[in-house]
XYZ file of C-alpha atoms in Angstrom:
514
model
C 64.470 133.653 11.242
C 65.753 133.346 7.547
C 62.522 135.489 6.371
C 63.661 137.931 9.310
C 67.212 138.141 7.544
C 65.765 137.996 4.236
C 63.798 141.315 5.267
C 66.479 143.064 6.265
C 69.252 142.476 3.572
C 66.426 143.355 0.929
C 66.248 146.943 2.959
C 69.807 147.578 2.674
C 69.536 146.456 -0.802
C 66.926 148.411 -1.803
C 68.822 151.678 0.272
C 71.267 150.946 -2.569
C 68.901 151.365 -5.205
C 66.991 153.990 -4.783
C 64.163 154.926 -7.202
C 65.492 151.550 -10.132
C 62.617 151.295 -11.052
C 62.580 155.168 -12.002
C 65.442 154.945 -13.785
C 64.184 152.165 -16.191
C 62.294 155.196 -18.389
C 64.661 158.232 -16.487
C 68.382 156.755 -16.567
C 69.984 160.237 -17.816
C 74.070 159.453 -16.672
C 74.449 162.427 -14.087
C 70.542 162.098 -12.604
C 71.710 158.343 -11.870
C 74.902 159.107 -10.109
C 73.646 161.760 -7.811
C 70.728 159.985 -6.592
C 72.971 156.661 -5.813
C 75.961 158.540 -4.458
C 74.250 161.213 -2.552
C 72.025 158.693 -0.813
C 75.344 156.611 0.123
C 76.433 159.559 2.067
C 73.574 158.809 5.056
C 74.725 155.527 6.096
C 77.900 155.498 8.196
C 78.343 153.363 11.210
C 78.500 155.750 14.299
C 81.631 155.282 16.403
C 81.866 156.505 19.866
C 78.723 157.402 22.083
C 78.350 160.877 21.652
C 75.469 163.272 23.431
C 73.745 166.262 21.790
C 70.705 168.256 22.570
C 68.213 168.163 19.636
C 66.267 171.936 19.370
C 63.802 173.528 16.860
C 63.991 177.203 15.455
C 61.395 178.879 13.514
C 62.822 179.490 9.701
C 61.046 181.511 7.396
C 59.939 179.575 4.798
C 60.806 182.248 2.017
C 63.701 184.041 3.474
C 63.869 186.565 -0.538
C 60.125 187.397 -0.433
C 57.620 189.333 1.295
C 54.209 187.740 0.373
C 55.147 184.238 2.120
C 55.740 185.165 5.462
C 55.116 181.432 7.631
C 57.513 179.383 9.012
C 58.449 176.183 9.722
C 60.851 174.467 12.639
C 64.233 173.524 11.489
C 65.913 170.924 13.482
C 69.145 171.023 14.632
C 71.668 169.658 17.130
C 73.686 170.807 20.170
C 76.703 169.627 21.716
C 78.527 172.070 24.297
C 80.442 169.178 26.588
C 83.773 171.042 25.717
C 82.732 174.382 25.000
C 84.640 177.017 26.242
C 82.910 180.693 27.296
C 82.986 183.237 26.786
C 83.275 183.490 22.877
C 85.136 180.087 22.685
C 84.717 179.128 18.845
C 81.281 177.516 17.334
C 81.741 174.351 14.398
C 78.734 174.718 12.187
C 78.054 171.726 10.174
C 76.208 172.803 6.872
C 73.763 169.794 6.721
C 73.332 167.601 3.415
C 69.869 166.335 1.450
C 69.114 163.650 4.492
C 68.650 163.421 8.470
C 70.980 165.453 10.476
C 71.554 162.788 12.693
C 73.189 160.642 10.699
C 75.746 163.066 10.232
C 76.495 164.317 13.147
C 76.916 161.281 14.514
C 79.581 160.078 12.025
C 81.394 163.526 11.349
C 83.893 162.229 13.966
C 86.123 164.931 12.823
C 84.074 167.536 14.384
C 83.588 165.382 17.062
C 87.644 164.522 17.804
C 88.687 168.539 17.587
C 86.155 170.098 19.481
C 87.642 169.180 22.497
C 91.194 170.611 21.616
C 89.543 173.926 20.360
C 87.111 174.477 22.982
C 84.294 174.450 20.522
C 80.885 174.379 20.450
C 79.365 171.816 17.761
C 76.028 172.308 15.797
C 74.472 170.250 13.229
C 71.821 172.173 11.443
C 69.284 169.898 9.036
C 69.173 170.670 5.712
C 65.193 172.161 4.799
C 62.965 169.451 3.397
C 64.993 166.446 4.992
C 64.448 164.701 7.882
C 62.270 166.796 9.904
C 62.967 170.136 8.742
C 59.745 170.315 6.279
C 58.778 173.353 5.669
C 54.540 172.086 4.433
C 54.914 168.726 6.956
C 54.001 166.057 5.656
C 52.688 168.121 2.486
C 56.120 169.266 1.552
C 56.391 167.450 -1.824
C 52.868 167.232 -2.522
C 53.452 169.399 -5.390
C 55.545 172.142 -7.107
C 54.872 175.170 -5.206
C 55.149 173.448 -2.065
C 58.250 172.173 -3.514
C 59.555 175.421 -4.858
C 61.460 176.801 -1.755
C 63.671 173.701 -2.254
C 67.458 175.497 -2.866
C 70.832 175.767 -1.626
C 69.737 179.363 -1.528
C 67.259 179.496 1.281
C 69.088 176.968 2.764
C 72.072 178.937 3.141
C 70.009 181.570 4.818
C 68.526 179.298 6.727
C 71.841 178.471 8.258
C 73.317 182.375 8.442
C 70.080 183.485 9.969
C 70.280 180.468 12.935
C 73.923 181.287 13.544
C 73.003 184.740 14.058
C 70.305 183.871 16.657
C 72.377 181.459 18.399
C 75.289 184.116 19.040
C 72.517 186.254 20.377
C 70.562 184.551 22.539
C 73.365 181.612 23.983
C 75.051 183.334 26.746
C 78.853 184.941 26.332
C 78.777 183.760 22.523
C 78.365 187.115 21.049
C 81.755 187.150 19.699
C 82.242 183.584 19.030
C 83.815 182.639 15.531
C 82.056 180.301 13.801
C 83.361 177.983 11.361
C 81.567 175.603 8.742
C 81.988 172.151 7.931
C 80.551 170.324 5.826
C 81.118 166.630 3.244
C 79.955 166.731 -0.419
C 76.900 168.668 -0.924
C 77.111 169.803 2.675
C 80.753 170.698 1.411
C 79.666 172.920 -1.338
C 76.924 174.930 1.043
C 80.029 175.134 3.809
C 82.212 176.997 1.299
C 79.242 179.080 -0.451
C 78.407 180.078 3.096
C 81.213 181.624 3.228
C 81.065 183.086 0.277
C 78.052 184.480 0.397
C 77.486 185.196 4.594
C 81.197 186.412 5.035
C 79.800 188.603 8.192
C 78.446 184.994 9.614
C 81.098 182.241 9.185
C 85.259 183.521 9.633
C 86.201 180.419 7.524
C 84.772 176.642 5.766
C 85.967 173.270 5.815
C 84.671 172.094 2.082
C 85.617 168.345 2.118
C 84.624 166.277 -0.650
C 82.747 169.215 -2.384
C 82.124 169.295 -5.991
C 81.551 172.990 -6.729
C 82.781 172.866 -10.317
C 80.958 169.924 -11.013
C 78.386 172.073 -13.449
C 77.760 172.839 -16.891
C 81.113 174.578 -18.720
C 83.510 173.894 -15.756
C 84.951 170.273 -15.676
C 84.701 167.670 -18.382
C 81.315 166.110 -17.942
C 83.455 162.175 -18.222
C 85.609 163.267 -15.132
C 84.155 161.748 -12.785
C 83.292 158.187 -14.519
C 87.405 158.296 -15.678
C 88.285 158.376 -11.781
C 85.720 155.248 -10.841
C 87.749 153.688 -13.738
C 91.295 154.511 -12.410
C 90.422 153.221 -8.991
C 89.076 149.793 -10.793
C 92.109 149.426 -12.962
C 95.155 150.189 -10.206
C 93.472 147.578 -7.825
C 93.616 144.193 -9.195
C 94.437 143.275 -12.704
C 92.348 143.479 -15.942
C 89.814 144.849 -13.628
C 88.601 147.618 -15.425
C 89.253 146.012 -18.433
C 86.899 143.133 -17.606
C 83.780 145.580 -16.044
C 84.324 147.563 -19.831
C 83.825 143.887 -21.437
C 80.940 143.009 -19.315
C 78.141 145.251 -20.767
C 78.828 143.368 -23.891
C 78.311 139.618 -21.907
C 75.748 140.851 -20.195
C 74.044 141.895 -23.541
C 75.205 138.459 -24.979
C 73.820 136.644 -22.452
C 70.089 137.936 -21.796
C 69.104 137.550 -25.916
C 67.380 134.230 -24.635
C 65.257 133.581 -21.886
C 67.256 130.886 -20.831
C 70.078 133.656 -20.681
C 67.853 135.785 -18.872
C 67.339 132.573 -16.120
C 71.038 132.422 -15.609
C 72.185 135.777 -15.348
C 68.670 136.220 -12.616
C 70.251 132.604 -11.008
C 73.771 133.507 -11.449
C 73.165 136.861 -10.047
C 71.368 135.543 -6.710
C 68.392 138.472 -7.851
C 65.182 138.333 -6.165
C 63.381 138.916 -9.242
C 64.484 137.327 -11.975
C 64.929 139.337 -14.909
C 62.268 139.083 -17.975
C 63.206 141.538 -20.609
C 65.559 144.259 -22.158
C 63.739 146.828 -19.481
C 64.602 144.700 -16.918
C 68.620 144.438 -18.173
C 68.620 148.314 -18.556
C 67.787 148.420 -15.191
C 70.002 145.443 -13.792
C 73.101 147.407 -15.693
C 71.944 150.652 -14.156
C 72.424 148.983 -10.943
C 75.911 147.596 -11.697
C 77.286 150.730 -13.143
C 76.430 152.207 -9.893
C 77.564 149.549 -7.223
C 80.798 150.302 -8.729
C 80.313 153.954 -8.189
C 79.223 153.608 -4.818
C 82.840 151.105 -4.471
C 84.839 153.870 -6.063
C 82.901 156.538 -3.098
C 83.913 154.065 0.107
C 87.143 152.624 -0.960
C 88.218 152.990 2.944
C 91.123 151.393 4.445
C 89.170 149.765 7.014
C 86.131 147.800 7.331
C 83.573 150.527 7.268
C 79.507 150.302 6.648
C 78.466 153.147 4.224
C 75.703 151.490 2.017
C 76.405 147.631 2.987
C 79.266 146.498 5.061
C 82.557 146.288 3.610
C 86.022 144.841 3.794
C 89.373 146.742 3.884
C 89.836 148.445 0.926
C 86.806 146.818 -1.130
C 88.205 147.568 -4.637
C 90.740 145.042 -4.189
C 88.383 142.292 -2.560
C 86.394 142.876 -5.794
C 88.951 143.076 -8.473
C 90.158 139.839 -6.895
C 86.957 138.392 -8.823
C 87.478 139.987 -11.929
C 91.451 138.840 -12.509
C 90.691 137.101 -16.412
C 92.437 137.114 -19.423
C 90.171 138.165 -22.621
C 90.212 135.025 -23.431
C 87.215 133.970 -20.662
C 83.630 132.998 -22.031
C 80.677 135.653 -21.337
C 79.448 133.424 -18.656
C 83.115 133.106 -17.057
C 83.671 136.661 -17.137
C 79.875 136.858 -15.677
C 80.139 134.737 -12.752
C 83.239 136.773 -11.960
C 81.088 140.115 -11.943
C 78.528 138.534 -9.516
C 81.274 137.493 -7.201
C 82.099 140.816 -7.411
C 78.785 142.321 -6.830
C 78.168 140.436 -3.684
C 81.511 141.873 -2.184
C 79.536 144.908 -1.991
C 75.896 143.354 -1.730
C 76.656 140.699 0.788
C 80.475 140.634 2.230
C 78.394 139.210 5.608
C 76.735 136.143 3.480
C 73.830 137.169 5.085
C 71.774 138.174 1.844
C 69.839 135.049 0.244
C 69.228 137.481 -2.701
C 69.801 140.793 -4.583
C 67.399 143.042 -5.588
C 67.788 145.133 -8.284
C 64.708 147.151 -7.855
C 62.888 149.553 -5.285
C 59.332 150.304 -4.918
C 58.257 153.587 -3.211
C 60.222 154.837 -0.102
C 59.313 156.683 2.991
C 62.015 158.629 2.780
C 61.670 162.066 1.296
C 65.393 162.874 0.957
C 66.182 160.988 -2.575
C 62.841 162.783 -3.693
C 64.565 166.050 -2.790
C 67.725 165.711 -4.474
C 66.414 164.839 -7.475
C 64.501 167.566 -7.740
C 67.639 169.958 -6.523
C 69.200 167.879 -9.546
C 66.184 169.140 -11.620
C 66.406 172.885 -10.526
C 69.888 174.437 -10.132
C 72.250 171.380 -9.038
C 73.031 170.195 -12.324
C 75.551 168.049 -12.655
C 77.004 166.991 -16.347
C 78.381 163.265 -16.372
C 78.837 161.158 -19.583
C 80.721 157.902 -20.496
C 82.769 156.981 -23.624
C 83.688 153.265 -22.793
C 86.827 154.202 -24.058
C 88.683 156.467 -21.417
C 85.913 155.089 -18.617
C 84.619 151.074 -18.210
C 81.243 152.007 -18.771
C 78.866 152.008 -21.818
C 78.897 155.037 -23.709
C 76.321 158.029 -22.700
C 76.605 161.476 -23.814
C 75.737 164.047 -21.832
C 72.613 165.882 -22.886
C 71.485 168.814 -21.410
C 67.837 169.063 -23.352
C 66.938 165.226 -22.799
C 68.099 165.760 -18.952
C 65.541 169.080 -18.890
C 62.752 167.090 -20.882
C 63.083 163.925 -17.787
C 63.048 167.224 -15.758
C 60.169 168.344 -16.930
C 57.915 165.363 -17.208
C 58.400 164.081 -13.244
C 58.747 167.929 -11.764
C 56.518 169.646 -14.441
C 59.937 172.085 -13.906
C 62.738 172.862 -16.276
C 66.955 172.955 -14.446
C 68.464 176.234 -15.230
C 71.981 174.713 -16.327
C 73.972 178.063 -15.165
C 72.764 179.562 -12.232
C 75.254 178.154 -9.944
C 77.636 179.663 -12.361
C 75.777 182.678 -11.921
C 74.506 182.884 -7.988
C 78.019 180.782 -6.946
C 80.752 182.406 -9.240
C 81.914 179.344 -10.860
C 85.887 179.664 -11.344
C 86.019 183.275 -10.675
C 86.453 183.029 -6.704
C 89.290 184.527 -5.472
C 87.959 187.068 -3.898
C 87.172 184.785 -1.380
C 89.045 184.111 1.497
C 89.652 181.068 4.269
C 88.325 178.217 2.644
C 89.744 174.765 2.953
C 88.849 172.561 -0.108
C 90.252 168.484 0.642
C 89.438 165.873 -1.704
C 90.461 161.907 -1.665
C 92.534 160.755 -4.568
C 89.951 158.252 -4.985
C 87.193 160.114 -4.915
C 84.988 160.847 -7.873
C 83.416 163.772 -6.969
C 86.874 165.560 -7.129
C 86.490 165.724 -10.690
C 84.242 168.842 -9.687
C 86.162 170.118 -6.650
C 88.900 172.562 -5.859
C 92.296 170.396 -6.217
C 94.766 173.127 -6.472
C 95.791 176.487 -4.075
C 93.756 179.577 -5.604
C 94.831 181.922 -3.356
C 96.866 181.912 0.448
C 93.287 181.390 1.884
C 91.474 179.491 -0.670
C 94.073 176.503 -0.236
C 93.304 172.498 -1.405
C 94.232 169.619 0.706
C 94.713 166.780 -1.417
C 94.577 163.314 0.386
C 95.952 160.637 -2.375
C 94.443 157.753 -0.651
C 91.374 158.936 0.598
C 87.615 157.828 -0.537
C 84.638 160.354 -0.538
C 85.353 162.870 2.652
C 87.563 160.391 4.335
C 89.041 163.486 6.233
C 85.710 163.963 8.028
C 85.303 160.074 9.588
C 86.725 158.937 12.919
C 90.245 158.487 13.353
C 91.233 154.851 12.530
C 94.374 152.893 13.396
C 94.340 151.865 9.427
C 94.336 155.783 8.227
C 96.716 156.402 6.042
C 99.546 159.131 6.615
C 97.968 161.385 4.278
C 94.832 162.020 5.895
C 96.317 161.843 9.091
C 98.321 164.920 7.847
C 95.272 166.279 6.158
C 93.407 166.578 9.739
C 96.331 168.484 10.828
C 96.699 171.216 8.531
C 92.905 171.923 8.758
C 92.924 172.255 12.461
C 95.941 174.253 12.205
C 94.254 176.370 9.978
C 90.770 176.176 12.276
C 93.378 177.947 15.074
C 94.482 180.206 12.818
C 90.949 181.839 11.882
C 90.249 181.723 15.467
C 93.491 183.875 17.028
C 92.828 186.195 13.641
C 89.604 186.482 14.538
C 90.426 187.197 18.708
C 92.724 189.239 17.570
C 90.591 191.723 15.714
C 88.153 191.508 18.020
C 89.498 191.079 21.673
C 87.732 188.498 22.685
C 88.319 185.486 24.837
C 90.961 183.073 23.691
C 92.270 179.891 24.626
C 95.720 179.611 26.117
C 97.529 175.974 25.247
C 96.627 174.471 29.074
C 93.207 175.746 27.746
C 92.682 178.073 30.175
C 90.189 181.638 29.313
C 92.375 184.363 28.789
C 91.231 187.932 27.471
C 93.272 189.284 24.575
C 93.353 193.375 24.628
C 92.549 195.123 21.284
């Protein structure tokens, strides 16, 4: 039985860590992050039994050429228990890099409101994840399998299957459809509707980092907020992570050093040299990312399963004066670390490294980081708790280059995406958490009447689009509010304009005249 539990805490673990032992030779700053925090997305605890029809449609693989005309079968998901016909209103989540189940059955959000709008839910996969590939099981066997790999196609992908299903599903012909979608799925749910205007009447961007690229945000935003969430929950916290790269550094010049920390640290394998503590930071500086991303007020299971608002169960670890020796401080940090590594006390170990995966969706972000998703992130240790690491674009391009044989074009989504410049845009809802990192990079103020930010000061990565919870604070209660309010809106503009079916308050089918 203990090797049984052993098994399966080293799993989770290793979930945690995707591709270490990658980043022992490619540990650029923003590469790191986005692997570790993307992959924490895909790991939510569902909540209420929920039923959905999974279906297949044939996607072009190359929707912008002519030469490559096959196709593939995208997955995606179907759930019309409260639908209203005809035309009642369609909620289109714009699926992430990973399996579409695991988000739509943790987008309670979608879930909660679809009953009070008479809507129509679909969850369309994301192509190359889960088991949208577009080459099987060939689809990363090399670069020009690998090339149709964008936000791009995918966005087509999406306009061209909500175009088929308003033409084939019965009475849905004049159905609004509205997109929703957390963090990268954020960003594609607001450029859908910038760029497929015709398809979706309005987006839902929660948690979406769409400024997050080269020349629009400081690139040591988003390590500054992980610090600020550290250093208002418990005291000297942040203070005491800045000071521990230097015990850490300190304590592994001997091997006897090197036994302790590995002991000290509960690691599976114990740690032999200075590769091995580049790593074994790596993997601290990004547990407390991955805190920073699921601060929830609840006890929630993103990565690992957590406590009520895990920041402060950690910091409570971490409350020294400067005063404390190297290995004080130290045992403090592990404490800390197995808040998030093993709050069940289930774990007889922590491993700090990962051997190959069968999963192909970290493969496929990094190489979205490598292509047109990139991401600037440095630290200073100064304004931030972490070591200092500049951003730099040509060693980034040069990592690139030498796992993808590919070189990231640092200003297309400037260019294909409009950067700042999008007013002329209209309906978008852009909510980020206070406590989020990623909105560093997202919309956080009103552009325009229709291109409006919810801000929710107490709320973690996309809190907006969990399941209600008794513990949620006021804020995102009010934050779920104003963007069904707004969902309404769109939809009695949209009847309005085009006569169709509405939905009186008893939510009975009326007709509205033209």
């Amino acid at each position: 039985m203990a090797d049984i539990r052993k098994t399966r805490c080293l799993d989770r673990v290793a979930a945690a860590c995707v591709l270490m032992l990658c980043f022992t030779c490619f540990h650029v700053t923003s590469l790191k992050s986005q692997l570790f925090t993307r992959l924490g997305e895909l790991r939510y605890t569902t909540e209420p039994p929920i039923r959905y029809k999974t279906l297949f449609f044939d996607q072009k693989i190359d929707h912008f050429g002519f030469l490559e005309d096959a196709t593939f079968k995208q997955r995606y998901l179907v759930a019309d228990q409260h639908w209203h016909q005809p035309d009642g209103p369609i909620l289109f989540y714009t699926g992430n890099e990973g399996d579409i189940t695991w988000f739509c059955n943790n987008t309670g959000f979608m879930w909660e409101v679809a009953e009070q709008l008479g809507a129509l839910l679909v969850f369309a996969e994301h192509r190359y994840y889960g088991e949208s590939l577009p080459f099987g099981k060939d689809s990363y066997s090399d670069g020009k399998r690998l090339n149709y790999l964008t936000s791009e196609q995918a966005l087509a992908d999406f306009a061209v299957l909500i175009q088929n299903l308003k033409s084939t599903l019965p009475k849905a012909q004049n159905s609004p459809v509205i997109s929703i979608g957390g963090s990268y799925g954020g960003m594609l749910s607001a450029w859908i509707r910038m760029k497929y205007p015709n398809v979706v009447i309005g987006a839902l961007a929660s948690s979406a980092p769409i400024w997050q690229f080269p020349g629009m945000v400081p690139c040591g935003d988003f390590y500054k907020i992980v610090t600020q969430d550290f250093a208002k929950s418990g005291y000297n916290c942040d203070a005491n992570i800045r000071r521990s790269w230097k015990a850490i550094n300190n304590v592994s010049s001997t091997a006897s050093g090197l036994q302790w920390l590995s002991e000290e640290f509960s690691l599976c394998s114990p740690l032999k040299n200075k590769s091995d503590v580049i790593g074994f930071k790596s993997w601290l500086q990004e547990t407390w990312v991955n805190l920073a991303m699921v601060d929830y007020p609840y006890e929630a299971s993103f990565l690992q399963p957590l406590p009520p608002w895990p920041i402060q169960v950690v910091c409570k670890n971490l409350a020294f004066d400067s005063t404390v020796s190297d290995q004080q401080l130290l045992h403090g940090v592990s404490q800390a670390a197995k808040v998030y590594y093993n709050h069940t006390g289930s774990c007889p170990c922590l491993n700090t490294s990962q051997t190959a995966t069968g999963s192909l969706g970290e493969l496929g972000w990094m190489y979205q980081a490598c292509t047109e998703m990139v991401m600037p992130m440095c630290t200073d240790g100064v304004q931030d708790m972490f070591e200092p690491e500049e951003w730099n674009f040509q060693n980034f391009s040069d990592e690139c280059n030498a796992v993808f044989g590919i070189r990231p074009r640092a200003d297309w989504a400037d260019t294909v995406y409009g950067g700042k410049k999008i007013a002329s845009h209209s309906n978008i809802i852009f909510s980020n958490g206070g406590l989020d990192p990623w909105s560093a990079g997202g919309v956080t103020e009103n552009i325009t009447h229709s291109l409006v930010s919810i801000l929710i000061p107490e709320g973690a990565h996309h809190l907006d689009l969990r399941y209600s919870n008794e513990l949620d604070p006021p804020s995102v209660r009010a934050a779920r509010a104003l963007e069904l309010k707004y969902f309404q809106t769109w939809i009695k503009q949209h009847q309005k304009a085009t006569g169709s079916a509405t939905i009186s308050k008893n939510n009975k089918i009326t007709k509205q005249n033209k």
